[in-house]
Coordinates of C-alpha atoms in Angstrom, one line a residue:
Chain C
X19 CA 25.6 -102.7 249.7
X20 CA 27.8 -103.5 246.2
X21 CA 26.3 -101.3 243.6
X22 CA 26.0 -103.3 240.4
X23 CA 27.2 -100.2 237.8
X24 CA 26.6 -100.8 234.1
X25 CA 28.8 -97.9 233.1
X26 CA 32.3 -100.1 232.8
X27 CA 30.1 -103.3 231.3
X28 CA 28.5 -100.5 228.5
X29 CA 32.0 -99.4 227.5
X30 CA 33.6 -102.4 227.0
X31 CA 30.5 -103.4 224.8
X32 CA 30.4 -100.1 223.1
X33 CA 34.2 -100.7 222.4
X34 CA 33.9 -104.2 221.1
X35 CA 30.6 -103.1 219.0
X36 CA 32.8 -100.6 217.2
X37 CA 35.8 -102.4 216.2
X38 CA 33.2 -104.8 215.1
X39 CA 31.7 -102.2 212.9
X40 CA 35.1 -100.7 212.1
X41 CA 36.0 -104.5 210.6
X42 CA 32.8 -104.7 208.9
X43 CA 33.1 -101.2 207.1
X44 CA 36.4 -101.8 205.8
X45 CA 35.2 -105.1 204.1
X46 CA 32.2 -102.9 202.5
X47 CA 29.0 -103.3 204.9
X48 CA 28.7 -100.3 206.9
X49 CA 26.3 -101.4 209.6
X50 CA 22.8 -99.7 209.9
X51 CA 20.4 -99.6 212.6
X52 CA 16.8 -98.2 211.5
X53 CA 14.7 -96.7 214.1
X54 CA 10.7 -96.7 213.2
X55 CA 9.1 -93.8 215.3
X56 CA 5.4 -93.2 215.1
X57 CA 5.7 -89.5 217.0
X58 CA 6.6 -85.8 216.2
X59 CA 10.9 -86.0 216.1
X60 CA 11.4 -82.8 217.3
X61 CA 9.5 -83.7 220.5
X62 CA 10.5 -84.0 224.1
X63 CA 8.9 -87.1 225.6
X64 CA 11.1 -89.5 227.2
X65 CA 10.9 -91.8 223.9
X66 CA 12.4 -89.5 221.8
X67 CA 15.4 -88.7 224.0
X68 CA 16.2 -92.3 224.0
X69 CA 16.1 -92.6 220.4
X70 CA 18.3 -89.6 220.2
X71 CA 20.6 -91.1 222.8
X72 CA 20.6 -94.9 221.2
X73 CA 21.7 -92.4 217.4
X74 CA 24.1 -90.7 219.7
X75 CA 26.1 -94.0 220.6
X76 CA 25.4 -95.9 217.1
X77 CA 27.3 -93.0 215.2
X78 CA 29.4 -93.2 217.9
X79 CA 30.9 -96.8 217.4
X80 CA 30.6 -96.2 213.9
X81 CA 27.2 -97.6 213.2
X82 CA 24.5 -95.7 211.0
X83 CA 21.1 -94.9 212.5
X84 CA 18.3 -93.7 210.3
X85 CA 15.5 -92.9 212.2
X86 CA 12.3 -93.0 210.4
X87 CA 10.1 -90.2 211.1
X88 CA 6.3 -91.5 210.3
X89 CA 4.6 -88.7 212.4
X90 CA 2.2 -88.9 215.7
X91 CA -0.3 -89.6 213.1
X92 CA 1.1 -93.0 211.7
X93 CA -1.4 -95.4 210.8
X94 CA -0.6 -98.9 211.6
X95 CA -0.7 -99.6 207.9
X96 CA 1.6 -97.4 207.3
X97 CA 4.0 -98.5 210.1
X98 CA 3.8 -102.1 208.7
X99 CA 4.3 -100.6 205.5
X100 CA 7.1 -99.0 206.8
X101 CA 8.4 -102.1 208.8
X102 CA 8.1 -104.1 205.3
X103 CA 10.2 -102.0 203.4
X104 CA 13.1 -101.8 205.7
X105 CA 13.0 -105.8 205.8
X106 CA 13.7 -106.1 202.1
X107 CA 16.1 -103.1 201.9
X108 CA 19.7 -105.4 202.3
X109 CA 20.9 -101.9 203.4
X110 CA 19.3 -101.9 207.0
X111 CA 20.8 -104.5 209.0
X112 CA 19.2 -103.7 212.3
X113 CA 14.5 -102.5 213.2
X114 CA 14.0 -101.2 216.4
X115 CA 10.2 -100.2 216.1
X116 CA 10.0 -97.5 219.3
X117 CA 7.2 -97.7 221.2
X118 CA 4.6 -95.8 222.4
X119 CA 3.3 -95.9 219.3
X120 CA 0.0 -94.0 218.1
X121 CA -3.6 -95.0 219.6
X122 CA -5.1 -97.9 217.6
X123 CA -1.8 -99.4 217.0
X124 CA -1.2 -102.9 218.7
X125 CA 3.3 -102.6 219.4
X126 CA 3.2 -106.5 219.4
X127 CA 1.0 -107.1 216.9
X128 CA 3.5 -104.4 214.4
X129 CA 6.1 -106.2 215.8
X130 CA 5.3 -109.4 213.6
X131 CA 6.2 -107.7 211.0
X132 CA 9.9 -107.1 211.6
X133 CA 12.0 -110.1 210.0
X134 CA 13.9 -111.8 212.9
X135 CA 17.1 -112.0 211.4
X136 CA 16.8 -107.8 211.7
X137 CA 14.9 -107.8 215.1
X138 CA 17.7 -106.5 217.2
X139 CA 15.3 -105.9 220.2
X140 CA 13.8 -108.8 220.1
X141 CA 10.1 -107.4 219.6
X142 CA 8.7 -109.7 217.3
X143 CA 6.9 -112.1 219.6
X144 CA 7.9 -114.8 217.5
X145 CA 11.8 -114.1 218.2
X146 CA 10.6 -114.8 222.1
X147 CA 9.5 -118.1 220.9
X148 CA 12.2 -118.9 219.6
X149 CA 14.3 -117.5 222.7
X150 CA 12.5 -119.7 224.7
X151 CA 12.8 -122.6 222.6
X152 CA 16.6 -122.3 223.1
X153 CA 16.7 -121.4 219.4
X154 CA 18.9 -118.2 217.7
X155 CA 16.8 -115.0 217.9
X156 CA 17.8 -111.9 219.5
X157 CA 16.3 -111.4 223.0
X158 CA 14.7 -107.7 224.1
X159 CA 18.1 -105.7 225.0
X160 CA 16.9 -104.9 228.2
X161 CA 16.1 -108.4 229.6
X162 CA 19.7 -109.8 228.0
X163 CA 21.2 -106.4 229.8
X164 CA 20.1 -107.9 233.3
X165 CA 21.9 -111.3 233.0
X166 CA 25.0 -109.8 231.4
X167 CA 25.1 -107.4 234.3
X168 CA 25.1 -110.2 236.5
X169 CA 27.3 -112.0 235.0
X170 CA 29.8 -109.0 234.5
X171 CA 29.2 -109.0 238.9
X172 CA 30.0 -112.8 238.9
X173 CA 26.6 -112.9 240.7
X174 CA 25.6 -117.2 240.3
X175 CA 22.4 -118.0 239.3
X176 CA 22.3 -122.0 239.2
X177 CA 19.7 -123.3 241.6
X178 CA 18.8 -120.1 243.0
X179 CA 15.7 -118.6 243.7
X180 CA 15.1 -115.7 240.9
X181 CA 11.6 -113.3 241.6
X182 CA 10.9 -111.3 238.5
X183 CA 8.4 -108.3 239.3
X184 CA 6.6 -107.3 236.1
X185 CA 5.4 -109.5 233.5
X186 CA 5.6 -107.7 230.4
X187 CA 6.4 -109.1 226.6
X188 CA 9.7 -106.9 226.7
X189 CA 10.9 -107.6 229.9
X190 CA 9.5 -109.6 232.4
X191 CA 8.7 -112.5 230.6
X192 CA 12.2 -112.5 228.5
X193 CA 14.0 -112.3 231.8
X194 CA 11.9 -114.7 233.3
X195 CA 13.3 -117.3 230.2
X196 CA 16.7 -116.0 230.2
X197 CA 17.2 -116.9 233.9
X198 CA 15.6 -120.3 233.9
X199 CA 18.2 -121.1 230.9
X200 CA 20.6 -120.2 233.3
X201 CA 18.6 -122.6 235.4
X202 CA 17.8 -120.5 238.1
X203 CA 14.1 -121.0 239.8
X204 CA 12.0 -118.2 238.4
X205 CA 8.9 -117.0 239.7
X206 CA 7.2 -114.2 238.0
X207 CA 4.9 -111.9 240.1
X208 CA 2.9 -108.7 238.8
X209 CA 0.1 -106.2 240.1
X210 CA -2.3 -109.1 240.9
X211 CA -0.1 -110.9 243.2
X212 CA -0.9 -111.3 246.8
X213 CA 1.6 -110.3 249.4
X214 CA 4.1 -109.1 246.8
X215 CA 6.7 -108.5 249.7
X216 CA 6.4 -112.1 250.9
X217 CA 7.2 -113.4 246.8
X218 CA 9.9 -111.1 246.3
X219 CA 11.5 -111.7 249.9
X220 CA 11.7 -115.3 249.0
X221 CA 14.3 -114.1 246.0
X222 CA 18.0 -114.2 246.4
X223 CA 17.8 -112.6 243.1
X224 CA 15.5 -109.8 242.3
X225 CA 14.8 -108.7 239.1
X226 CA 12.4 -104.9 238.9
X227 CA 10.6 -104.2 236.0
X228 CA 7.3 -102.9 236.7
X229 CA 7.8 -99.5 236.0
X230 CA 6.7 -97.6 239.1
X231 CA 8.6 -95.7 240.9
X232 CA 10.5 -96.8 244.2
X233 CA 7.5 -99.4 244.8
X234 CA 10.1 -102.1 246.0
X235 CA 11.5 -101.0 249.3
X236 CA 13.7 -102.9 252.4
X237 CA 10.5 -104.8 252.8
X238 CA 10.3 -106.5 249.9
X239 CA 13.7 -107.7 250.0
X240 CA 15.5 -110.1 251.5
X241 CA 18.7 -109.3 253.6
X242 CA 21.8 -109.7 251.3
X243 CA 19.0 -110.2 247.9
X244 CA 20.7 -109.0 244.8
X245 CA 18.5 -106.7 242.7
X246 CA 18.3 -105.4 239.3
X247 CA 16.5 -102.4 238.6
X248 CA 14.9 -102.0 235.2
X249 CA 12.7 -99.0 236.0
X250 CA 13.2 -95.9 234.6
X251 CA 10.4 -93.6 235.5
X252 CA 10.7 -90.2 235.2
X253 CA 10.4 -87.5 238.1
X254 CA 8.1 -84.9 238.1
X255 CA 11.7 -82.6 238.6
X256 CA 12.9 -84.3 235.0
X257 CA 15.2 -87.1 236.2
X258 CA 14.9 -91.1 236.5
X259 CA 14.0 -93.2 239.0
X260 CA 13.8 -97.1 239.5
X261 CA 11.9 -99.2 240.9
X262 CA 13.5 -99.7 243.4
X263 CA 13.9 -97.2 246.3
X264 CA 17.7 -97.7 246.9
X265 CA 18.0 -95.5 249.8
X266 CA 15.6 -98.0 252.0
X267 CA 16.8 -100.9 250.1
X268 CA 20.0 -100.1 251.3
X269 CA 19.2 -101.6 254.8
X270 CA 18.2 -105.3 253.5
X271 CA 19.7 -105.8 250.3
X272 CA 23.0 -106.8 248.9
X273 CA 23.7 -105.6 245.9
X274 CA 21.4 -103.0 243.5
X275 CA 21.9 -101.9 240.2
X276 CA 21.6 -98.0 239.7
X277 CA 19.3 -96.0 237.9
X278 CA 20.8 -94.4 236.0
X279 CA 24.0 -95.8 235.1
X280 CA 23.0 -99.5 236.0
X281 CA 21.0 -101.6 233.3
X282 CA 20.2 -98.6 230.8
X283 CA 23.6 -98.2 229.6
X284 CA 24.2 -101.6 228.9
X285 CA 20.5 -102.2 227.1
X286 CA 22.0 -99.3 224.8
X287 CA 25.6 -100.9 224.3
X288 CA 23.5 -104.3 223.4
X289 CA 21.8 -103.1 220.6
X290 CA 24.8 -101.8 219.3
X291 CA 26.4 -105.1 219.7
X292 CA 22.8 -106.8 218.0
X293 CA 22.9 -104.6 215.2
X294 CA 27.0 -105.5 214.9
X295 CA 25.8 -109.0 214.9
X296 CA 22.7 -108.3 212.5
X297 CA 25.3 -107.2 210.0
X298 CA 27.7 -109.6 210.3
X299 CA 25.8 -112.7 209.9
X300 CA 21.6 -112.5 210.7
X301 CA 20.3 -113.6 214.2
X302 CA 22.0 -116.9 213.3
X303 CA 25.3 -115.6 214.7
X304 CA 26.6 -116.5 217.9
X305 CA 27.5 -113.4 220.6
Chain V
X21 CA -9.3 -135.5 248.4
X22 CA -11.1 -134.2 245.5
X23 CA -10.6 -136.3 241.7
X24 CA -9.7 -133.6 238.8
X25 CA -11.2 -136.1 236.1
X26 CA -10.7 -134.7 232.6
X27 CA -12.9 -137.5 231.4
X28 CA -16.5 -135.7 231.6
X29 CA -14.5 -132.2 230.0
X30 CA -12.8 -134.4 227.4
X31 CA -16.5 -136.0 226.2
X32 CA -17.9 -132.5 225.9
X33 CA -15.1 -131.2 223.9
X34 CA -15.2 -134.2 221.5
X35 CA -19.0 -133.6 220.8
X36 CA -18.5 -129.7 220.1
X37 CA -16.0 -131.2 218.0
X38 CA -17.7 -133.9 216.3
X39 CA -20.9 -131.2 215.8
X40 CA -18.5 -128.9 214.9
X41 CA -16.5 -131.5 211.9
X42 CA -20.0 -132.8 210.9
X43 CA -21.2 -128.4 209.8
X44 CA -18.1 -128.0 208.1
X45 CA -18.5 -131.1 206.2
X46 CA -21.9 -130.5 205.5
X47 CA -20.8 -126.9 203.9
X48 CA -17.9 -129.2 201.7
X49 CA -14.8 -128.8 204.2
X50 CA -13.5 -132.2 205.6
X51 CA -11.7 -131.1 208.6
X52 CA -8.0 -133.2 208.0
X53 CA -5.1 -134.1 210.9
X54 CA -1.9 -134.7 209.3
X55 CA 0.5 -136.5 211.7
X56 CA 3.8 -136.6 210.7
X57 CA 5.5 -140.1 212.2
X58 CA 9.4 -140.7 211.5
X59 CA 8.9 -144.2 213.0
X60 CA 8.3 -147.4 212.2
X61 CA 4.5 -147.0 212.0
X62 CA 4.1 -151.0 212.8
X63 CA 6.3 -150.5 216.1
X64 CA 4.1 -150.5 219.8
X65 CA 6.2 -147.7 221.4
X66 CA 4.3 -144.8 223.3
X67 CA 4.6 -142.4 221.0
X68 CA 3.1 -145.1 218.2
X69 CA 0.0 -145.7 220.7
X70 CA -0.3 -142.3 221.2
X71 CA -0.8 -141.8 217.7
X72 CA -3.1 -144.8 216.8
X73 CA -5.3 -143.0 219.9
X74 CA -5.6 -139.8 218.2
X75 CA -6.7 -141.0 215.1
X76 CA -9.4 -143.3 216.5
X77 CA -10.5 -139.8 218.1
X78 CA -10.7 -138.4 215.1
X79 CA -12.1 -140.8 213.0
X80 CA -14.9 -140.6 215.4
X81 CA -15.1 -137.2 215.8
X82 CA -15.8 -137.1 211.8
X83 CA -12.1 -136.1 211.7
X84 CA -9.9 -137.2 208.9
X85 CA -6.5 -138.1 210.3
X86 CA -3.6 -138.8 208.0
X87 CA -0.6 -140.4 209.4
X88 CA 2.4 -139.3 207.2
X89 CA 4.9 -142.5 208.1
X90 CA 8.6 -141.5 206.8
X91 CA 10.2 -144.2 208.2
X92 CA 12.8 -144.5 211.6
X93 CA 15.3 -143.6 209.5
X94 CA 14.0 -140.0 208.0
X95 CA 16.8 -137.2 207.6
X96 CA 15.9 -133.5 208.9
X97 CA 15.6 -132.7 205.2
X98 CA 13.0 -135.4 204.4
X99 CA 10.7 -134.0 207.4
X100 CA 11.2 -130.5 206.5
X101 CA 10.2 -131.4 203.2
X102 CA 7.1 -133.3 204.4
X103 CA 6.0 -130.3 206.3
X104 CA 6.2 -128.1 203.8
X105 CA 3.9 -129.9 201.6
X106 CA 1.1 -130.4 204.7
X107 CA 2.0 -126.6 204.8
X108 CA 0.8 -126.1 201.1
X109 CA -1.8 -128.5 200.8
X110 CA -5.2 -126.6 201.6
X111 CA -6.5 -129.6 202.1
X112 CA -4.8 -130.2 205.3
X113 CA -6.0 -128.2 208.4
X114 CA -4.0 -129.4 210.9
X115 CA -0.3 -130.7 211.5
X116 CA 1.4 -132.5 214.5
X117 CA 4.9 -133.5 214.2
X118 CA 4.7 -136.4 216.1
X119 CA 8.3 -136.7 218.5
X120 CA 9.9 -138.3 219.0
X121 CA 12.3 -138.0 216.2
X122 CA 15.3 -139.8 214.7
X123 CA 18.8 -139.1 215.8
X124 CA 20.3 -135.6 214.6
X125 CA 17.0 -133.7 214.0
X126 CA 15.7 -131.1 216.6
X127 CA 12.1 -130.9 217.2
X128 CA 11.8 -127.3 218.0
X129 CA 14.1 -126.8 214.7
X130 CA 12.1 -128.4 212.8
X131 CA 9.0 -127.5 214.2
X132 CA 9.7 -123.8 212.8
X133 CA 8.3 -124.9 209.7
X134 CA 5.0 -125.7 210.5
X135 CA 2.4 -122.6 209.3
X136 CA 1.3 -121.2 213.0
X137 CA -2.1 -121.4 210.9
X138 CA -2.0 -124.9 210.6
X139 CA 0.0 -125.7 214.4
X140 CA -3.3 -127.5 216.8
X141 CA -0.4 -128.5 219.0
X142 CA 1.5 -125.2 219.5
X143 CA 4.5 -127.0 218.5
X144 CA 6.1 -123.6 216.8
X145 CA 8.8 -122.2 219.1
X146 CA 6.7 -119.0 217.2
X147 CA 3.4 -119.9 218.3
X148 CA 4.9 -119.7 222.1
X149 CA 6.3 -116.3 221.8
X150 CA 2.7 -115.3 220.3
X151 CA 1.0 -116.7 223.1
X152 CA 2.8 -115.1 225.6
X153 CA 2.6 -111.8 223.9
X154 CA -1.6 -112.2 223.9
X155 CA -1.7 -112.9 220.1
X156 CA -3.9 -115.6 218.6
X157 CA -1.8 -118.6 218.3
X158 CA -2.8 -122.6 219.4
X159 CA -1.1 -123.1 222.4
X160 CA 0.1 -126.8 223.0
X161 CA -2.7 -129.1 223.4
X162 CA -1.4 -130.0 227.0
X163 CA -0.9 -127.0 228.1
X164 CA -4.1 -125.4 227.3
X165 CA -5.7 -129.3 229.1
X166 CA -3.9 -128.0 232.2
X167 CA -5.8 -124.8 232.2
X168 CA -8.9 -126.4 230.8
X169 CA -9.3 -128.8 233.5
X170 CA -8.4 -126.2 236.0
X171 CA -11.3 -124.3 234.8
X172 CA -14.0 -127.3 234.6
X173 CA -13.3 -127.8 238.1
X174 CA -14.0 -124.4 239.1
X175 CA -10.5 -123.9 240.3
X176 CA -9.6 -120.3 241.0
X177 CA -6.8 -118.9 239.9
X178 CA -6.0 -114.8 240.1
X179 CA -3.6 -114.0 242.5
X180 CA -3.2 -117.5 243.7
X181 CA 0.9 -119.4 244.3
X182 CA 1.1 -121.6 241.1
X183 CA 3.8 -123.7 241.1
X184 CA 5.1 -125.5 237.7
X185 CA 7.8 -128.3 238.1
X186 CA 9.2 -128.7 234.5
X187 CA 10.8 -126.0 232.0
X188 CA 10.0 -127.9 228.7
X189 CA 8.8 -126.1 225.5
X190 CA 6.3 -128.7 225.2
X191 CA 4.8 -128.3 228.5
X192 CA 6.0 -126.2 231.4
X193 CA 7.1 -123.1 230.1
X194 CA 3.8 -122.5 228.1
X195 CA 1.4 -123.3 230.8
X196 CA 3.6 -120.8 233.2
X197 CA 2.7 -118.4 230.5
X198 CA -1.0 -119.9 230.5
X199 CA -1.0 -119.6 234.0
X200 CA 0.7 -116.1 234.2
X201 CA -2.0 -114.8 231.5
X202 CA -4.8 -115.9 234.1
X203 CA -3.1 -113.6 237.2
X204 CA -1.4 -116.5 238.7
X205 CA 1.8 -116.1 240.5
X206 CA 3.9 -118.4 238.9
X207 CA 7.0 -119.9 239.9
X208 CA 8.9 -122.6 237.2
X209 CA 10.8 -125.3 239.0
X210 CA 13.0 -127.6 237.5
X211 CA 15.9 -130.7 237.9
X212 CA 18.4 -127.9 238.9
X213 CA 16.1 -126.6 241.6
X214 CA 17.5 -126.6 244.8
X215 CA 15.2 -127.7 247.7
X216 CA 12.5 -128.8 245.7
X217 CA 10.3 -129.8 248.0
X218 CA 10.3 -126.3 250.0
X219 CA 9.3 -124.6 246.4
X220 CA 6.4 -126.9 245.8
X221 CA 4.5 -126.5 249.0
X222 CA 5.0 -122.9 247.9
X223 CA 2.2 -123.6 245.3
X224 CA -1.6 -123.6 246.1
X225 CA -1.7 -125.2 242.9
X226 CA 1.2 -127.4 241.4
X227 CA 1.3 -128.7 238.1
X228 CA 4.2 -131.7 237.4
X229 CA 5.4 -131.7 233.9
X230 CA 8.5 -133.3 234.5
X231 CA 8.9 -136.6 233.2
X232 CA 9.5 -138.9 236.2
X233 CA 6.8 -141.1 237.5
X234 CA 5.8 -140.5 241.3
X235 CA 8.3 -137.9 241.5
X236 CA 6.3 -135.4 244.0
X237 CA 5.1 -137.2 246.7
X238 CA 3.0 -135.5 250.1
X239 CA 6.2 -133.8 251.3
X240 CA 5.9 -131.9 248.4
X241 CA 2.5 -130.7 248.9
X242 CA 1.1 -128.0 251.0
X243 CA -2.4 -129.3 253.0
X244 CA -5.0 -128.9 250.3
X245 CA -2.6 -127.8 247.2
X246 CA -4.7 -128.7 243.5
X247 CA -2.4 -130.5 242.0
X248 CA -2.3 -131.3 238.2
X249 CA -0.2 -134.4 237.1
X250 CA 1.0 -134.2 233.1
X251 CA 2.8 -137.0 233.4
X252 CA 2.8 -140.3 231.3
X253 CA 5.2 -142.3 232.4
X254 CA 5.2 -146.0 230.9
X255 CA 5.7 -148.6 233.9
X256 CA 7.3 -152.2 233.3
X257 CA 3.9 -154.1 233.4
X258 CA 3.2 -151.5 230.6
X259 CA 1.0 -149.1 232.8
X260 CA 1.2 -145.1 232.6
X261 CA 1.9 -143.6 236.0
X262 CA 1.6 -140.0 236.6
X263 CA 4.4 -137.5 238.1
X264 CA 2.9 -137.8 241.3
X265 CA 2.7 -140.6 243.4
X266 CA -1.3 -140.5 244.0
X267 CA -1.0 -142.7 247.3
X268 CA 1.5 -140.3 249.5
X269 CA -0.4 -137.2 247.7
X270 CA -4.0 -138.0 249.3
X271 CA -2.3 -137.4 252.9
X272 CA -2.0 -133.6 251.5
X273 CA -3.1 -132.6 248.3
X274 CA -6.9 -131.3 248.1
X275 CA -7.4 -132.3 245.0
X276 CA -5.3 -133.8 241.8
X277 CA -5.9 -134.9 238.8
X278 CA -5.9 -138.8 237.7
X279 CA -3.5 -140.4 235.1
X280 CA -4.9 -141.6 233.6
X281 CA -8.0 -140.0 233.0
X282 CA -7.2 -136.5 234.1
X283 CA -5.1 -134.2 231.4
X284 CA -4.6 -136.8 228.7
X285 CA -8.0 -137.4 227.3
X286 CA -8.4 -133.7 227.7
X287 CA -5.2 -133.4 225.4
X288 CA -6.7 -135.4 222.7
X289 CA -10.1 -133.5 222.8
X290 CA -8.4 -130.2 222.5
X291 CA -6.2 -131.4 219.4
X292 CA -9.4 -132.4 217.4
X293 CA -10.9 -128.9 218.5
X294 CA -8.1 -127.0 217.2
X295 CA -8.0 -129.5 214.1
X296 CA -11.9 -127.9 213.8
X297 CA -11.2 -124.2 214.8
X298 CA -7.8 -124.7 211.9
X299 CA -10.6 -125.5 209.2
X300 CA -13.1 -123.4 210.6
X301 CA -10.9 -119.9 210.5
X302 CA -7.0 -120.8 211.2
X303 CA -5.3 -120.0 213.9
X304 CA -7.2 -116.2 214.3
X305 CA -10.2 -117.9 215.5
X306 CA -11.7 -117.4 218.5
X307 CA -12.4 -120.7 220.4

C-alpha cells in the first residue's frame, strides 16, 4: 500500500509561502494572519494546540499571527464585533475564526461576517458559493489539502468514481465540489446512509472526513481504492487517529494518506500560502 | 408507472401566493418581480416565453412583474448597474436575472450583485454556499420544485441512493445539496462520467438536469427508480421534451415526472412564493 505523506507537499508549500512573504515584506506589507479564539489561551484542548501550531509555522515562514483572545465567555456579539474590526483593519490580511466556539454561538452563521477577500479558510458560507460557482474565493484549507495531495501523488480523478464520507460545511461538502470540478463522479454519504460499506466500496477514490475514529476499515474499501484520511480524533492515550483504520485497510486498499503527517500538514502549509495570497492581491488572486 | 404531476402542487402554491400578495396589498405592500432581460424583449426565443409565462403568473397571482428590457446588446456594466438599482429600490421585492446573457458577461459574475434578500431564484453563487451551510437563503426555484414535488408525492427520501445527472449552479449542484440536507445519499453525475448508465441505476431516485432531451432512457433506470426530469428542451416542431425519454422509461422507472407538467409549473409557483415571502420578511423568512 503507497502511503500518500503530506510531509514533503507541506514543505515545499511552507517554502514557497515564505519567500512569498519574504518578497512581500521587503516591498512594505508584512503579511498577517489573525486568529479569533472564543476559549481560555492558556488551555489544552486540541483547538488550541492547533492554533499554537498554525502561529508556530506563520512566524515560521515569516508571516505574523495575532491571535485574538476573546475568552470562553465570548458572546457572539462580541465575536462579530471582533470579526468586524479585523475586516476594516488594512493591517490583517488573513481571519481564521477557530472553532469550537462558545454555546449559543452559530460557527457558520459568525462566519458571514468575515470579508471574503480575508477568508483564508474559506468559512464564510458565502465563499463556498462562490467555490462552487467556479468563482475566486478561498476554499476550507483542509478540503483544497485533499486534492493537492492527490495531485502531488499524480492520483487521476477524471471520470472516476470519488465517495466522500462526511458531509460537513468545512469539509465534506467543499471536497465534494472541489472533486466534481476536477470532474470526477462524487457521491457524498454521511451517518444516515444505508450500507455505508457498499457506497464507499463503489469508490476508486475515498475521501474520510467524518471524524470517528478507525470507522472505515478493509470492508469499506475497495481493493486498490485510494483514500484520504481527514480525521483527526484524538486518543484517549493523547495522540491522533483517522478515520480510517490503516492497519486493516492495509489488506484492500491502495494507497492511504497518514494521520498524522498526511493531510494536516498540508491544511497548515495552505493557510500559510492563503494568507501569502490574501496579502498579495485579495481572494482575487490566482494560486 | 406512477405520473409525478407538479400541476395540482403548482395550483396550490399559486393560491397561497395569490392569498398571500392580495394581505400584503391590503396592509399597502404590492409584492413587485423585477426581471432583468438583456434581449430583444420582442424576440420568441425560450428564454423570452419563459418570461412572458412568469409574468402572466404573476399578474394573476396579484403579482406586479416588471420586465427590465436592456436590450441584446447590454454590456456587463449596464446590467450590473441595473441590478443595483432593483437592489436599492425598496419597492422591488424580488429580482431574476433572466439568462441567458449577451456575449462577454458571466451569469454567476454578475449574479453576485443581486441582494441575497431580494434573490427568489437563488441565483447568488452566495445564496448556494448559504444553503448548503443551513442558513436562510432562496434556493433556486428549480431546485427547491425538485424537492417540492418529491415531497407532494410522498416520496421518501432519508437514507435512500439519489442520483443527480448534471453539475450546473443553476440546477444540479444545489438540489444535491437539497437532497443531501434531507439524508439522501447523493451521488452528482455529469458529461465526464464514465459508465453512465451503471451510476444511474445506482439511484432509487434520479433526477436529470442535464440539458439533452431523452438523454436517460430504461437502461439507465433501476426497476421502479422515481425519476424527476428538469429538462426543457425545445424540439424542431417547437415542443419541450424532457431529459428522459418517457417511452423507454415506463419499461423501468416507477414513477417520473411529466414535461411538461411536472417541475416547470412548480418552478413558476415557487418564484411567485418567494416573490411573496421577499415582501413579506426577505430572505430570513420562514416559508
Amino acid at each position: 500500500m503507497l502511503e500518500l505523506s503530506g510531509r514533503e507537499l507541506a514543505a515545499a508549500l511552507r517554502k514557497e509561502a515564505a519567500a512569498r512573504a519574504a518578497a512581500l515584506a521587503a516591498a512594505g506589507t508584512q503579511p498577517r494572519l489573525a486568529i479569533v479564539l472564543a476559549a481560555d489561551p492558556e488551555g489544552d484542548s486540541p483547538s488550541l494546540w492547533y492554533v499554537r501550531s498554525i502561529s508556530r509555522a506563520a512566524a515560521k515562514a515569516g508571516i505574523t499571527a495575532e491571535t485574538v483572545g476573546l475568552g470562553e465567555t465570548a458572546t457572539p456579539d462580541e465575536i462579530r464585533a471582533a470579526l468586524r474590526r479585523l475586516n476594516a483593519d488594512p493591517a490583517v490580511h488573513g481571519i481564521i475564526l477557530q472553532t469550537p466556539l462558545p454555546d449559543g454561538a452559530d460557527p457558520a452563521q459568525l462566519a458571514e461576517e468575515i470579508d471574503p477577500a480575508k477568508d483564508v479558510d474559506g468559512a464564510n458560507p458565502r465563499s463556498l458559493g462562490l467555490l462552487a460557482a467556479g468563482r475566486p474565493a478561498f476554499a476550507p484549507a483542509t478540503a483544497e489539502a485533499v486534492l493537492a495531495l492527490l495531485d502531488h501523488h499524480r492520483i487521476d480523478l477524471a471520470g472516476r468514481r470519488a465517495v466522500v464520507v462526511g458531509r460537513s460545511t468545512v469539509v465534506g461538502k467543499p471536497v465534494a465540489h472541489l472533486l466534481l470540478d476536477r470532474n470526477a463522479t462524487v457521491t457524498v454519504c454521511h451517518s444516515r446512509t444505508r450500507d455505508l460499506p457498499a457506497v464507499t466500496r463503489g469508490g476508486e477514490i475515498v475521501v474520510a472526513a467524518v471524524g470517528r475514529a478507525h470507522l472505515l476499515t478493509g470492508e469499506h474499501l475497495a481493493a486498490g481504492a485510494v483514500v484520504v484520511d481527514v480525521g483527526t480524533n484524538t486518543t484517549v492515550d493523547g495522540g491522533l487517529a483517522g478515520d480510517v483504520d490503516p492497519e486493516s485497510a492495509a489488506s484492500t486498499a491502495g494507497a492511504l494518506s497518514p494521520v498524522p503527517g498526511g493531510v494536516g500538514p498540508v491544511t497548515t502549509a495552505l493557510l500559510l500560502m492563503h494568507t501569502v495570497r490574501a496579502a498579495e492581491h485579495g481572494a482575487d488572486a490566482p494560486a
